[in-house]
PDB file of C-alpha atoms in Angstrom:
ATOM      1  CA  GLY A   8      36.622  15.648  20.890  1.00  0.00           C
ATOM      2  CA  ALA A   9      36.174  12.679  18.504  1.00  0.00           C
ATOM      3  CA  PRO A  10      39.221  11.217  16.852  1.00  0.00           C
ATOM      4  CA  THR A  11      39.951  12.643  13.365  1.00  0.00           C
ATOM      5  CA  VAL A  12      39.401  10.091  10.636  1.00  0.00           C
ATOM      6  CA  ARG A  13      40.282  10.769   7.002  1.00  0.00           C
ATOM      7  CA  HIS A  14      39.665   8.513   4.065  1.00  0.00           C
ATOM      8  CA  PHE A  15      40.806   8.457   0.464  1.00  0.00           C
ATOM      9  CA  ALA A  16      39.605   6.510  -2.521  1.00  0.00           C
ATOM     10  CA  SER A  17      42.090   3.943  -3.754  1.00  0.00           C
ATOM     11  CA  THR A  18      42.430   2.879  -7.418  1.00  0.00           C
ATOM     12  CA  GLU A  19      41.081  -0.552  -6.620  1.00  0.00           C
ATOM     13  CA  SER A  20      37.452  -1.293  -7.436  1.00  0.00           C
ATOM     14  CA  PHE A  21      35.348  -3.352  -4.995  1.00  0.00           C
ATOM     15  CA  GLY A  22      32.740  -3.952  -7.683  1.00  0.00           C
ATOM     16  CA  ASN A  23      29.145  -2.681  -8.102  1.00  0.00           C
ATOM     17  CA  GLY A  24      30.123   0.870  -8.247  1.00  0.00           C
ATOM     18  CA  ALA A  25      32.072   0.765  -4.898  1.00  0.00           C
ATOM     19  CA  ARG A  26      35.808   1.511  -4.557  1.00  0.00           C
ATOM     20  CA  TRP A  27      38.161   0.586  -1.781  1.00  0.00           C
ATOM     21  CA  HIS A  28      38.948   3.540   0.514  1.00  0.00           C
ATOM     22  CA  LEU A  29      41.783   3.850   2.858  1.00  0.00           C
ATOM     23  CA  PHE A  30      40.960   5.282   6.287  1.00  0.00           C
ATOM     24  CA  LEU A  31      43.838   6.902   8.200  1.00  0.00           C
ATOM     25  CA  PHE A  32      43.785   7.190  12.017  1.00  0.00           C
ATOM     26  CA  ASP A  33      46.011   9.053  14.489  1.00  0.00           C
ATOM     27  CA  PRO A  34      49.409   7.123  14.177  1.00  0.00           C
ATOM     28  CA  ALA A  35      50.129   7.770  17.899  1.00  0.00           C
ATOM     29  CA  THR A  36      47.196   5.610  18.903  1.00  0.00           C
ATOM     30  CA  ALA A  37      47.021   1.917  17.963  1.00  0.00           C
ATOM     31  CA  ARG A  38      43.428   0.872  17.706  1.00  0.00           C
ATOM     32  CA  SER A  39      41.769  -2.500  17.386  1.00  0.00           C
ATOM     33  CA  LEU A  40      40.070  -3.530  14.119  1.00  0.00           C
ATOM     34  CA  ASP A  41      36.639  -3.248  15.818  1.00  0.00           C
ATOM     35  CA  ASP A  42      37.527   0.362  17.020  1.00  0.00           C
ATOM     36  CA  ARG A  43      38.714   1.335  13.575  1.00  0.00           C
ATOM     37  CA  LEU A  44      35.606  -0.113  11.978  1.00  0.00           C
ATOM     38  CA  ALA A  45      33.371   1.824  14.303  1.00  0.00           C
ATOM     39  CA  LEU A  46      35.200   5.104  13.754  1.00  0.00           C
ATOM     40  CA  ALA A  47      35.317   4.632  10.068  1.00  0.00           C
ATOM     41  CA  ARG A  48      31.425   3.883   9.932  1.00  0.00           C
ATOM     42  CA  ALA A  49      30.835   6.950  12.036  1.00  0.00           C
ATOM     43  CA  ALA A  50      32.946   9.142   9.751  1.00  0.00           C
ATOM     44  CA  VAL A  51      31.099   7.805   6.599  1.00  0.00           C
ATOM     45  CA  ASP A  52      27.777   8.486   8.340  1.00  0.00           C
ATOM     46  CA  GLN A  53      28.798  12.137   8.479  1.00  0.00           C
ATOM     47  CA  ASP A  54      29.767  12.216   4.800  1.00  0.00           C
ATOM     48  CA  PRO A  55      26.671  12.792   2.574  1.00  0.00           C
ATOM     49  CA  ALA A  56      28.649  11.889  -0.591  1.00  0.00           C
ATOM     50  CA  CYS A  57      29.537   8.379   0.551  1.00  0.00           C
ATOM     51  CA  ARG A  58      27.761   5.197   1.638  1.00  0.00           C
ATOM     52  CA  TRP A  59      29.303   2.205   3.511  1.00  0.00           C
ATOM     53  CA  VAL A  60      29.318  -1.025   1.595  1.00  0.00           C
ATOM     54  CA  GLU A  61      29.257  -4.296   3.355  1.00  0.00           C
ATOM     55  CA  ALA A  62      32.206  -6.502   2.745  1.00  0.00           C
ATOM     56  CA  PRO A  63      33.300  -9.870   4.316  1.00  0.00           C
ATOM     57  CA  LEU A  64      35.463  -9.095   7.425  1.00  0.00           C
ATOM     58  CA  ALA A  65      38.188 -11.366   6.128  1.00  0.00           C
ATOM     59  CA  GLU A  66      38.357  -9.216   2.890  1.00  0.00           C
ATOM     60  CA  VAL A  67      38.566  -5.998   4.958  1.00  0.00           C
ATOM     61  CA  LYS A  68      41.409  -7.529   7.084  1.00  0.00           C
ATOM     62  CA  ARG A  69      43.294  -8.722   3.901  1.00  0.00           C
ATOM     63  CA  GLN A  70      42.961  -5.379   2.256  1.00  0.00           C
ATOM     64  CA  THR A  71      43.954  -3.494   5.403  1.00  0.00           C
ATOM     65  CA  LEU A  72      47.047  -5.626   5.953  1.00  0.00           C
ATOM     66  CA  SER A  73      48.057  -5.150   2.279  1.00  0.00           C
ATOM     67  CA  GLN A  74      48.851  -1.508   3.221  1.00  0.00           C
ATOM     68  CA  GLY A  75      51.803  -2.851   5.249  1.00  0.00           C
ATOM     69  CA  SER A  76      52.010  -4.404   8.669  1.00  0.00           C
ATOM     70  CA  ARG A  77      53.601  -1.357  10.225  1.00  0.00           C
ATOM     71  CA  TYR A  78      50.348   0.466   9.520  1.00  0.00           C
ATOM     72  CA  GLY A  79      48.045  -2.341  10.619  1.00  0.00           C
ATOM     73  CA  ASP A  80      46.810  -0.597  13.744  1.00  0.00           C
ATOM     74  CA  THR A  81      46.365   2.889  12.218  1.00  0.00           C
ATOM     75  CA  THR A  82      44.688   2.203   8.938  1.00  0.00           C
ATOM     76  CA  LEU A  83      41.655   0.463   7.643  1.00  0.00           C
ATOM     77  CA  ALA A  84      40.597  -0.438   4.058  1.00  0.00           C
ATOM     78  CA  ALA A  85      36.882  -0.554   3.519  1.00  0.00           C
ATOM     79  CA  PRO A  86      34.642  -0.276   0.375  1.00  0.00           C
ATOM     80  CA  LEU A  87      32.556   2.811  -0.177  1.00  0.00           C
ATOM     81  CA  ARG A  88      30.143   4.030  -2.754  1.00  0.00           C
ATOM     82  CA  CYS A  89      30.658   7.752  -3.313  1.00  0.00           C
ATOM     83  CA  THR A  90      29.176  10.271  -5.667  1.00  0.00           C
TER      84      THR A  90
END
């Protein structure tokens, strides 16, 4: 089956009604940034309450790395607008 992806809203606002969300992936499988982005977008597409918000890739990388380098391959920070 498809990998399980969970996401949680952070306390940090992205602006314009969007909030940074932290996506968590299986810690046993390191994934490239492109893979994590694709999985996160697919997960958000399945969530009727949330919409993906475009953000500069550099900002996504910075926010993701701020979670701690040891989680760099198993997390992703991206902005979403959720109701």
